[in-house]
Short mmCIF file of C-alpha atoms in Angstrom, two decimals:
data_model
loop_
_atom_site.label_atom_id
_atom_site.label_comp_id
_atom_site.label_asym_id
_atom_site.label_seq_id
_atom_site.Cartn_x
_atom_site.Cartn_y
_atom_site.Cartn_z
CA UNK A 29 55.51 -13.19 13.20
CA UNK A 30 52.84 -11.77 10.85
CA UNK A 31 53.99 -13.77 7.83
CA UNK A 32 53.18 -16.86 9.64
CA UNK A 33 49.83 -15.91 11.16
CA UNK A 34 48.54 -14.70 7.52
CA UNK A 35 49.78 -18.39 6.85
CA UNK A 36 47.48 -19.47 9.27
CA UNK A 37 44.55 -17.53 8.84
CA UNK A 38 44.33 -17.80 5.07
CA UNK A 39 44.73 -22.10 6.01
CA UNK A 40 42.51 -22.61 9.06
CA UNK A 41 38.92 -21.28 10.14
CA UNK A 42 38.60 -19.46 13.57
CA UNK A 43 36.57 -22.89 14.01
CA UNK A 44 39.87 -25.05 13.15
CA UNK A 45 38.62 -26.02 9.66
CA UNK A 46 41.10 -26.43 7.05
CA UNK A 47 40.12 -23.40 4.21
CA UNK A 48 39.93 -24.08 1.06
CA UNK A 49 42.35 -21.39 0.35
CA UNK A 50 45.33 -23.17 2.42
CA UNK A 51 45.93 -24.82 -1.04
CA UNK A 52 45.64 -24.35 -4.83
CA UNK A 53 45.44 -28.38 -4.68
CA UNK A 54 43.16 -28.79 -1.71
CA UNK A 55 40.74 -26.11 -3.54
CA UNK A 56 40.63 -28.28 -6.95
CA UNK A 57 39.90 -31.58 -4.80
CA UNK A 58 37.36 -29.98 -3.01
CA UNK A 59 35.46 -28.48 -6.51
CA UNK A 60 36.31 -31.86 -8.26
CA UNK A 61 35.38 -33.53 -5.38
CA UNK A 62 31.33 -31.27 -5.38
CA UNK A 63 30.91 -31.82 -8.94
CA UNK A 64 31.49 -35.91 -8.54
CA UNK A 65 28.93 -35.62 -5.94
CA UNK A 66 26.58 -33.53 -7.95
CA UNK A 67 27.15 -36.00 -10.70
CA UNK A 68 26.44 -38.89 -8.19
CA UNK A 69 23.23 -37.73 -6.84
CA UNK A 70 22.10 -36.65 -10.42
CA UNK A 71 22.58 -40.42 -11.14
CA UNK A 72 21.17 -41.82 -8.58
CA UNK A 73 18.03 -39.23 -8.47
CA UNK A 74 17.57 -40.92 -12.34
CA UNK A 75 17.53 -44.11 -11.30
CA UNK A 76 15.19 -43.39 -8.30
CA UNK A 77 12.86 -41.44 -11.36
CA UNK A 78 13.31 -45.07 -14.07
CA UNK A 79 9.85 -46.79 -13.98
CA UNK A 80 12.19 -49.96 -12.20
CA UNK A 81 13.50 -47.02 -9.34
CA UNK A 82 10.18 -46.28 -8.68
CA UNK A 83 8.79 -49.94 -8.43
CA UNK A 84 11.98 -50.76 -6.42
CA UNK A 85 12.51 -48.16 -4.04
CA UNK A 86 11.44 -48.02 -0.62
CA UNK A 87 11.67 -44.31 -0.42
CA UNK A 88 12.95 -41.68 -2.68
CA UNK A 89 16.23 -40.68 -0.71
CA UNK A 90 19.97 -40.91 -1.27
CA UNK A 91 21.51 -42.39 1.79
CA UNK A 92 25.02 -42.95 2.52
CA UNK A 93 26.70 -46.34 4.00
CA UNK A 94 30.06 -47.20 4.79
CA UNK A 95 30.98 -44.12 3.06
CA UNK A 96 29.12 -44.84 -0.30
CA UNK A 97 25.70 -43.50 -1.42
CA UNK A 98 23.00 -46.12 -2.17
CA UNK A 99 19.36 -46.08 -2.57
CA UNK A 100 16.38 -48.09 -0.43
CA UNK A 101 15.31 -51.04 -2.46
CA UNK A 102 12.07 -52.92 -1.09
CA UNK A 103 13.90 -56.32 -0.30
CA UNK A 104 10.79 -58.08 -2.56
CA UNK A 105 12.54 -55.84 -6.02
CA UNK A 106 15.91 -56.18 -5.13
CA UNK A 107 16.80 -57.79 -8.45
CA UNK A 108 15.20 -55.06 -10.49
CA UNK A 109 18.58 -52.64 -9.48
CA UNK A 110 21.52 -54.74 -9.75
CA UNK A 111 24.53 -53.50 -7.66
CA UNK A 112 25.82 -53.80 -4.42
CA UNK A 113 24.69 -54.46 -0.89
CA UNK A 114 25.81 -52.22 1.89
CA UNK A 115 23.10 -52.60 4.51
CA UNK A 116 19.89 -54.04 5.44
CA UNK A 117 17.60 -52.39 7.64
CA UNK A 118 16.98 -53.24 11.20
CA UNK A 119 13.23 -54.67 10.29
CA UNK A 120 14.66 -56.49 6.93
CA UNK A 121 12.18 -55.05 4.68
CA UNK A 122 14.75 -52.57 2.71
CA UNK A 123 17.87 -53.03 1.60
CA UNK A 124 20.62 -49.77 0.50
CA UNK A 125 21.90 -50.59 -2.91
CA UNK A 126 24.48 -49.05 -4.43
CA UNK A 127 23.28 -49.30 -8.18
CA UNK A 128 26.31 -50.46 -10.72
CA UNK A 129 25.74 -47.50 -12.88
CA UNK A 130 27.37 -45.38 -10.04
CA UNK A 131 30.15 -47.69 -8.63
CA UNK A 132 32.69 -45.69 -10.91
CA UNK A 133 31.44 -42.34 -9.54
CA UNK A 134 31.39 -43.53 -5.79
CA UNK A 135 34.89 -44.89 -6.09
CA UNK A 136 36.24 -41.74 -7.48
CA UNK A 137 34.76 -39.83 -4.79
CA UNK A 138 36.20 -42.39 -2.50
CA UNK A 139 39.50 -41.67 -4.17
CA UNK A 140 39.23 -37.49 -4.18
CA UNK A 141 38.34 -38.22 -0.50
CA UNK A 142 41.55 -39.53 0.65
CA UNK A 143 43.71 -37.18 -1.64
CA UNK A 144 41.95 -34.44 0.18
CA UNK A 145 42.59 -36.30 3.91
CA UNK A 146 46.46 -36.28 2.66
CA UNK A 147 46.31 -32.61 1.26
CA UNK A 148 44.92 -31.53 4.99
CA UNK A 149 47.56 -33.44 6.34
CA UNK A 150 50.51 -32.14 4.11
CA UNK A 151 49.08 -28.46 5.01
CA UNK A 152 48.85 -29.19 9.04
CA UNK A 153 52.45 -30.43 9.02
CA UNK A 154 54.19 -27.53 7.04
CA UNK A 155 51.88 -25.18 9.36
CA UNK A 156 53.25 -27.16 12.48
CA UNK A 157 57.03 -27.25 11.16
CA UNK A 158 56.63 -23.24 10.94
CA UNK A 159 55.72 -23.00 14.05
CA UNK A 160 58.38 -24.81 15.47
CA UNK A 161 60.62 -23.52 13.77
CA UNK A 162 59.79 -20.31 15.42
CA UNK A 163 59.08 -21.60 18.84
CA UNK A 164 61.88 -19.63 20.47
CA UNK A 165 59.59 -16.14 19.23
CA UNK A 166 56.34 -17.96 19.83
CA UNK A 167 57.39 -18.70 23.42
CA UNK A 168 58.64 -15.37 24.16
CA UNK A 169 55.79 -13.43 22.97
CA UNK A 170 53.61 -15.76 24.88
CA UNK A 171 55.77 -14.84 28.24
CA UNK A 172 55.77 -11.04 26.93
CA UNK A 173 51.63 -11.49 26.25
CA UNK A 174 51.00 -13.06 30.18
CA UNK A 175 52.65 -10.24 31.86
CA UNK A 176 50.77 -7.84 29.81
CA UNK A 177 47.82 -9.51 30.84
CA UNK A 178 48.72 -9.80 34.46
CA UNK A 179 49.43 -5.83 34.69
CA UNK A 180 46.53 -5.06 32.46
CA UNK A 181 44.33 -7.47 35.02
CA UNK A 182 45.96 -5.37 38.23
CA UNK A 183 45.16 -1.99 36.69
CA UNK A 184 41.45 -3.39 36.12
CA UNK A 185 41.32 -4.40 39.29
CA UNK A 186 42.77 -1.90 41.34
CA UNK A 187 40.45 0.65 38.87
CA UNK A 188 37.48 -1.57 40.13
CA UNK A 189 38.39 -1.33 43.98
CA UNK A 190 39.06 2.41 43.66
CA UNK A 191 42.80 1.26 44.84
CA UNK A 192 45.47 3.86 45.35
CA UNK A 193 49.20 2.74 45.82
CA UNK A 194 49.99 3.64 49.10
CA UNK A 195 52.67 6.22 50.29
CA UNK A 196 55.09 4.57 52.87
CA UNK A 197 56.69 7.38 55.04
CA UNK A 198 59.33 7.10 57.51
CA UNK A 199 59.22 8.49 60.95
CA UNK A 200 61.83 11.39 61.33
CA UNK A 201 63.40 10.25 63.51
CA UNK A 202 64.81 6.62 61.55
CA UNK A 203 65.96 9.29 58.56
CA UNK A 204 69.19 8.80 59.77
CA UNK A 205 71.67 6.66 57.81
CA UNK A 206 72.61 4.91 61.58
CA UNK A 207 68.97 3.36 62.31
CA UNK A 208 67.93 0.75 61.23
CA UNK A 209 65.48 -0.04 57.98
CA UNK A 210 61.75 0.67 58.78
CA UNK A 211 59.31 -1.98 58.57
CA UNK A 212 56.11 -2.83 57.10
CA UNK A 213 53.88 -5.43 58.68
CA UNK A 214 50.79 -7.09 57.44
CA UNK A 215 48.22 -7.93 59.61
CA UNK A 216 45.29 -9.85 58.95
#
């Protein structure tokens, strides 16, 4: 079935990621989805940068909380960047704001998010109804594939152990077609 597995190489990693090339659609939410970001950060970096940022902030990072990206205020400047509280730190002496100016980004990344969760999704199932609709093949070649393997594994073996298939010769004297069968016993 090479159609299907160029289907699934060109959709998942050898590391079971989901490519971006599994979809023209997943690929444009994934670029929309880095330049929102970009966007986001650039944002936030400016406000972090504003004489208020710098009074306010507890350190100059971008963190992320319950999926959104806020800043660390000082808790004692809180009201200098209005927006909204995700988190407080364990101590109580910062708190991660999510400044107003970059609600509308952080939604739409929020939104790009879980269009890309369903894309994935849409792409896994059409993969998995391929496969089953093939399963007959599939479980064929996978019978075909083990005894391969099992013969291939013998010959190693046997090539390993120097082995030689062994030549089973009948007395004279049972040639006849009136005696009985010759046997072969195994002892340990």
């Amino acid at each position: 079935l090479p159609y299907l597995e160029q289907e699934i190489n060109r959709s998942i990693s050898p590391f079971g990621e989901i490519l971006d090339s599994a979809s023209v659609k997943l690929a444009e939410l994934r670029s929309r989805f880095k330049d929102t970001q970009n966007q986001l950060y650039s944002r936030l970096e400016s406000i972090m940068r504003s004489p208020r940022g710098r009074r306010a902030i507890q350190e100059p990072l971008i963190a992320e909380r319950a999926g959104r990206y806020v800043i660390p205020l000082k808790i004692d400047y809180r009201g200098l960047i209005k927006g909204i509280v995700h988190d407080v730190s364990n101590t109580g002496a910062t708190i991660f704001v999510e400044p107003w100016a970059t609600v509308d980004l952080g939604n739409e990344l929020r939104e790009l998010s879980i269009e890309e969760k369903r894309e994935v999704e849409r792409i896994l199932l059409s993969l998995s109804s391929r496969v089953a609709a093939n399963e007959e093949s599939i479980s064929r070649n996978v019978s075909l594939l083990a005894q391969l393997d099992l013969a291939l594994a013998k010959a190693k073996y046997a090539d390993k152990m120097n082995a030689v298939e062994p030549l089973i010769e009948m007395p004279d004297k049972l040639n006849d077609s009136k005696s009985k069968p010759a046997l072969l016993r195994l002892v340990r």
